[in-house]
Tab-separated table of C-alpha atoms in Angstrom:
chain	number	residue	atom	x	y	z
A	1245	UNK	CA	55.268	-97.690	32.419
A	1246	UNK	CA	52.427	-96.025	34.074
A	1247	UNK	CA	50.708	-93.350	32.146
A	1248	UNK	CA	49.040	-90.752	34.259
A	1249	UNK	CA	45.988	-88.867	32.711
A	1250	UNK	CA	44.881	-85.651	34.110
A	1251	UNK	CA	41.828	-85.888	36.302
A	1252	UNK	CA	38.840	-84.563	34.446
A	1253	UNK	CA	37.439	-83.206	37.634
A	1254	UNK	CA	40.436	-80.871	38.028
A	1255	UNK	CA	40.653	-79.778	34.295
A	1256	UNK	CA	39.180	-76.302	33.562
A	1257	UNK	CA	38.826	-74.610	30.179
A	1258	UNK	CA	39.949	-71.089	30.180
A	1259	UNK	CA	37.141	-68.610	29.009
A	1260	UNK	CA	38.041	-64.918	28.882
A	1261	UNK	CA	35.264	-62.216	28.479
A	1262	UNK	CA	35.508	-58.594	27.280
A	1263	UNK	CA	37.599	-56.324	29.432
A	1264	UNK	CA	36.218	-52.902	30.422
A	1265	UNK	CA	38.390	-51.032	28.143
A	1266	UNK	CA	37.174	-53.176	25.126
A	1267	UNK	CA	33.555	-52.520	26.088
A	1268	UNK	CA	34.231	-48.760	26.263
A	1269	UNK	CA	35.964	-48.843	22.941
A	1270	UNK	CA	32.991	-50.688	21.362
A	1271	UNK	CA	30.466	-48.234	22.987
A	1272	UNK	CA	32.479	-45.315	21.584
A	1273	UNK	CA	32.577	-46.669	18.173
A	1274	UNK	CA	28.933	-47.396	18.163
A	1275	UNK	CA	28.162	-43.833	19.381
A	1276	UNK	CA	30.337	-42.424	16.759
A	1277	UNK	CA	28.521	-44.356	14.007
A	1278	UNK	CA	25.235	-43.298	15.432
A	1279	UNK	CA	26.330	-39.670	15.438
A	1280	UNK	CA	27.538	-39.782	11.873
A	1281	UNK	CA	24.307	-41.455	10.708
A	1282	UNK	CA	22.344	-38.667	12.524
A	1283	UNK	CA	24.372	-35.927	10.952
A	1284	UNK	CA	23.943	-37.484	7.538
A	1285	UNK	CA	20.226	-37.684	7.913
A	1286	UNK	CA	19.966	-34.202	9.384
A	1287	UNK	CA	22.010	-32.761	6.478
A	1288	UNK	CA	19.778	-34.584	3.969
A	1289	UNK	CA	16.668	-33.194	5.672
A	1290	UNK	CA	18.199	-29.620	5.658
A	1291	UNK	CA	19.070	-29.898	1.973
A	1292	UNK	CA	15.416	-31.101	1.262
A	1293	UNK	CA	13.975	-28.250	3.168
A	1294	UNK	CA	16.224	-25.742	1.444
A	1295	UNK	CA	15.330	-27.138	-1.939
A	1296	UNK	CA	11.684	-26.893	-1.117
A	1297	UNK	CA	12.088	-23.238	0.114
A	1298	UNK	CA	13.927	-22.227	-3.015
A	1299	UNK	CA	11.404	-24.011	-5.198
A	1300	UNK	CA	8.561	-22.210	-3.461
A	1301	UNK	CA	10.274	-18.913	-3.795
A	1302	UNK	CA	10.973	-19.380	-7.391
A	1303	UNK	CA	7.340	-20.416	-8.145
A	1304	UNK	CA	6.124	-17.318	-6.301
A	1305	UNK	CA	8.453	-15.048	-8.408
A	1306	UNK	CA	7.338	-16.784	-11.725
A	1307	UNK	CA	3.640	-16.241	-10.711
A	1308	UNK	CA	4.371	-12.604	-10.366
A	1309	UNK	CA	5.850	-12.380	-13.851
A	1310	UNK	CA	2.792	-14.157	-15.280
A	1311	UNK	CA	0.278	-11.841	-13.573
A	1312	UNK	CA	2.307	-8.767	-14.944
A	1313	UNK	CA	2.441	-10.321	-18.379
A	1314	UNK	CA	-1.186	-10.985	-18.510
A	1315	UNK	CA	-2.125	-7.387	-17.355
A	1316	UNK	CA	0.417	-5.744	-19.729
A	1317	UNK	CA	-0.636	-7.760	-22.802
A	1318	UNK	CA	-4.238	-6.768	-22.193
A	1319	UNK	CA	-3.506	-3.124	-21.819
A	1320	UNK	CA	-5.693	-0.816	-23.893
A	1321	UNK	CA	-5.172	2.857	-25.038
A	1322	UNK	CA	-8.405	4.052	-23.456
A	1323	UNK	CA	-8.508	7.238	-21.257
A	1324	UNK	CA	-10.775	7.137	-18.287
A	1325	UNK	CA	-12.719	9.416	-16.013
A	1326	UNK	CA	-12.120	9.197	-12.217
A	1327	UNK	CA	-14.846	9.662	-9.605
A	1328	UNK	CA	-13.819	13.262	-9.226
A	1329	UNK	CA	-14.311	14.032	-12.887
A	1330	UNK	CA	-10.731	14.173	-13.922
A	1331	UNK	CA	-9.613	12.675	-17.228
A	1332	UNK	CA	-6.782	10.165	-16.608
A	1333	UNK	CA	-4.362	8.558	-19.313
A	1334	UNK	CA	-4.752	4.966	-20.110
A	1335	UNK	CA	-1.413	4.307	-18.566
A	1336	UNK	CA	0.377	6.167	-15.834
A	1337	UNK	CA	3.821	5.359	-14.277
A	1338	UNK	CA	5.695	7.402	-11.643
A	1339	UNK	CA	9.215	8.173	-12.044
A	1340	UNK	CA	11.689	5.370	-10.872
A	1341	UNK	CA	10.802	3.162	-7.953
A	1342	UNK	CA	9.682	5.790	-5.421
A	1343	UNK	CA	6.356	5.885	-3.584
A	1344	UNK	CA	4.502	8.744	-5.073
A	1345	UNK	CA	1.107	10.288	-4.542
A	1346	UNK	CA	0.303	9.283	-8.113
A	1347	UNK	CA	-3.424	8.382	-7.813
A	1348	UNK	CA	-6.523	10.387	-7.035
A	1349	UNK	CA	-7.903	7.485	-5.088
A	1350	UNK	CA	-8.450	8.404	-1.392
A	1351	UNK	CA	-8.715	4.995	0.174
A	1352	UNK	CA	-4.906	4.618	1.017
A	1353	UNK	CA	-3.937	3.205	-2.487
A	1354	UNK	CA	-2.424	6.521	-3.473
A	1355	UNK	CA	1.144	5.164	-3.782
A	1356	UNK	CA	0.639	3.318	-7.195
A	1357	UNK	CA	3.912	2.950	-9.123
A	1358	UNK	CA	2.059	2.000	-12.381
A	1359	UNK	CA	-1.644	2.105	-13.222
A	1360	UNK	CA	-3.401	1.318	-16.434
A	1361	UNK	CA	-6.620	0.144	-18.197
A	1362	UNK	CA	-6.861	-3.426	-19.262
A	1363	UNK	CA	-9.417	-5.561	-21.067
A	1364	UNK	CA	-10.128	-9.281	-20.865
A	1365	UNK	CA	-11.952	-9.370	-17.505
A	1366	UNK	CA	-13.784	-12.529	-17.316
A	1367	UNK	CA	-17.546	-12.331	-17.083
A	1368	UNK	CA	-18.706	-15.620	-15.707
A	1369	UNK	CA	-22.350	-14.707	-15.247
A	1370	UNK	CA	-22.839	-12.919	-18.693
A	1371	UNK	CA	-23.615	-9.509	-17.073
A	1372	UNK	CA	-24.137	-6.502	-19.263
A	1373	UNK	CA	-21.017	-4.572	-18.595
A	1374	UNK	CA	-17.673	-3.589	-20.056
A	1375	UNK	CA	-14.769	-5.989	-19.864
A	1376	UNK	CA	-12.517	-3.216	-18.970
A	1377	UNK	CA	-10.920	-2.641	-15.510
A	1378	UNK	CA	-8.184	-0.717	-13.960
A	1379	UNK	CA	-5.112	-2.527	-12.518
A	1380	UNK	CA	-2.292	-0.921	-10.557
A	1381	UNK	CA	0.873	-2.059	-8.673
A	1382	UNK	CA	2.059	-0.635	-5.523
A	1383	UNK	CA	4.578	-1.590	-2.771
A	1384	UNK	CA	4.221	-1.450	1.058
A	1385	UNK	CA	6.572	-2.046	3.880
A	1386	UNK	CA	6.457	-5.561	5.385
A	1387	UNK	CA	5.787	-6.291	8.937
A	1388	UNK	CA	8.946	-8.441	9.768
A	1389	UNK	CA	9.443	-10.696	12.728
A	1390	UNK	CA	12.553	-12.264	14.237
A	1391	UNK	CA	12.386	-15.295	11.950
A	1392	UNK	CA	12.348	-13.020	8.859
A	1393	UNK	CA	15.098	-10.523	9.586
A	1394	UNK	CA	17.189	-11.606	6.499
A	1395	UNK	CA	14.269	-10.788	4.113
A	1396	UNK	CA	13.701	-7.560	2.263
A	1397	UNK	CA	11.200	-4.983	3.813
A	1398	UNK	CA	8.934	-4.356	0.777
A	1399	UNK	CA	5.831	-6.234	-0.553
A	1400	UNK	CA	4.302	-5.923	-4.059
A	1401	UNK	CA	0.511	-5.554	-4.313
A	1402	UNK	CA	-1.826	-5.626	-7.347
A	1403	UNK	CA	-4.960	-3.501	-6.963
A	1404	UNK	CA	-7.816	-3.703	-9.434
A	1405	UNK	CA	-11.413	-2.203	-9.728
A	1406	UNK	CA	-14.210	-1.429	-12.102
A	1407	UNK	CA	-16.106	0.299	-13.573
A	1408	UNK	CA	-13.337	2.520	-14.841
A	1409	UNK	CA	-15.748	5.548	-15.417
A	1410	UNK	CA	-17.683	5.997	-12.328
A	1411	UNK	CA	-19.021	8.989	-10.291
A	1412	UNK	CA	-18.601	6.906	-7.065
A	1413	UNK	CA	-15.344	6.221	-5.271
A	1414	UNK	CA	-14.231	2.808	-6.547
A	1415	UNK	CA	-14.263	-0.304	-4.443
A	1416	UNK	CA	-10.618	-1.462	-4.881
A	1417	UNK	CA	-9.614	-5.075	-4.352
A	1418	UNK	CA	-6.048	-5.858	-3.547
A	1419	UNK	CA	-3.915	-8.985	-3.798
A	1420	UNK	CA	-0.438	-9.335	-2.295
A	1421	UNK	CA	1.909	-10.789	-4.948
A	1422	UNK	CA	5.336	-10.942	-3.459
A	1423	UNK	CA	7.273	-10.359	-0.275
A	1424	UNK	CA	11.045	-9.982	0.410
A	1425	UNK	CA	11.687	-7.154	-2.014
A	1426	UNK	CA	14.224	-4.299	-1.774
A	1427	UNK	CA	12.953	-2.311	-4.770
A	1428	UNK	CA	10.886	-2.447	-7.997
A	1429	UNK	CA	11.746	-0.359	-10.975
A	1430	UNK	CA	9.671	0.281	-14.165
A	1431	UNK	CA	10.915	1.697	-17.405
A	1432	UNK	CA	8.982	2.498	-20.609
A	1433	UNK	CA	9.788	2.320	-24.265
A	1434	UNK	CA	8.140	4.916	-26.430
A	1435	UNK	CA	7.209	4.090	-30.035
A	1436	UNK	CA	8.575	7.502	-31.054
A	1437	UNK	CA	12.249	6.309	-30.660
A	1438	UNK	CA	13.894	5.147	-33.921
A	1439	UNK	CA	16.477	2.958	-32.022
A	1440	UNK	CA	16.021	0.631	-29.046
A	1441	UNK	CA	18.874	1.316	-26.760
A	1442	UNK	CA	19.349	2.266	-23.147
A	1443	UNK	CA	18.829	5.923	-23.859
A	1444	UNK	CA	15.416	5.097	-25.499
A	1445	UNK	CA	14.015	3.960	-22.202
A	1446	UNK	CA	12.166	6.576	-20.012
A	1447	UNK	CA	11.566	6.429	-16.268
A	1448	UNK	CA	7.820	7.545	-16.230
A	1449	UNK	CA	4.715	7.462	-18.375
A	1450	UNK	CA	3.453	9.387	-20.276
A	1451	UNK	CA	6.606	11.136	-21.272
A	1452	UNK	CA	4.589	14.251	-22.538
A	1453	UNK	CA	1.102	15.533	-22.597
A	1454	UNK	CA	1.006	14.628	-26.339
A	1455	UNK	CA	1.244	10.883	-25.264
A	1456	UNK	CA	-1.650	10.913	-22.775
A	1457	UNK	CA	-3.720	8.682	-25.043
A	1458	UNK	CA	-0.883	6.393	-26.015
A	1459	UNK	CA	0.745	3.373	-24.563
A	1460	UNK	CA	4.468	2.424	-24.694
A	1461	UNK	CA	5.548	-0.421	-26.900
A	1462	UNK	CA	7.277	-2.196	-24.048
A	1463	UNK	CA	7.776	-2.168	-20.337
A	1464	UNK	CA	10.853	-3.247	-18.432
A	1465	UNK	CA	10.338	-4.453	-14.881
A	1466	UNK	CA	13.255	-4.965	-12.417
A	1467	UNK	CA	12.708	-6.467	-9.082
A	1468	UNK	CA	15.628	-6.503	-6.590
A	1469	UNK	CA	14.982	-9.456	-4.214
A	1470	UNK	CA	16.880	-9.654	-0.839
A	1471	UNK	CA	17.615	-13.439	-1.228
A	1472	UNK	CA	18.205	-13.600	-5.061
A	1473	UNK	CA	19.278	-10.159	-6.251
A	1474	UNK	CA	17.957	-8.239	-9.396
A	1475	UNK	CA	15.736	-9.880	-11.805
A	1476	UNK	CA	14.573	-8.266	-15.003
A	1477	UNK	CA	11.767	-9.045	-17.410
A	1478	UNK	CA	10.717	-7.220	-20.564
A	1479	UNK	CA	6.972	-7.153	-21.533
A	1480	UNK	CA	5.865	-6.048	-25.055
A	1481	UNK	CA	2.553	-4.425	-25.778
A	1482	UNK	CA	0.680	-5.147	-28.954
A	1483	UNK	CA	2.011	-2.558	-31.442
A	1484	UNK	CA	2.367	-0.033	-28.632
A	1485	UNK	CA	-1.349	0.763	-29.165
A	1486	UNK	CA	-3.661	-1.777	-27.356
A	1487	UNK	CA	-7.222	-2.129	-28.514
A	1488	UNK	CA	-9.677	0.748	-28.221
A	1489	UNK	CA	-12.911	-0.084	-26.243
């Protein structure tokens, strides 16, 4: 019997490559994976940026509370004489959160919401002078741009100057503390009240002419922020008296 083997010259191994459809499917899957990876990375970066913004904002707000606390805790019951010769109370606060012509100063800082005498000013060079200075808080309207439309329209400023008794118009220095505010509200607790309740708080200081040389025992500050809402802090004064200097 004769066995016939296939001629190796005529034997071909069948090799089949990717079809066009398979290549398109593979490309689509790869593109989808790339898109998902990009979206995940973009989302992570957006979250990181948002966390950074919130942290920065909270730090700014906390610094404001620290500044106010330091000022209030150093308040002193010491009347002072302005450059026009008028005797001013150691602390003056306008009613509510309105912008009022509350200061005799003529340099544009006549819209102070609260103004008082404080001690503890640092004297780095050992100069012969009082450690008293006047501090005041005011609000101004912000200059907003298109990237800041969702923020509030008010900024909080701290003014300070010395000497407190001067025949010359004071040289006021200013520092902007906070932006993005809607309102700021001060309330005062008189030491003449027997009970501490909501009715014991008054909207302006001094409450009467008999209290012109006194300080309240506490100040409540409420700031309404556009991105956070209302935040309230309570600041106590030492025995409602301060130290006389």
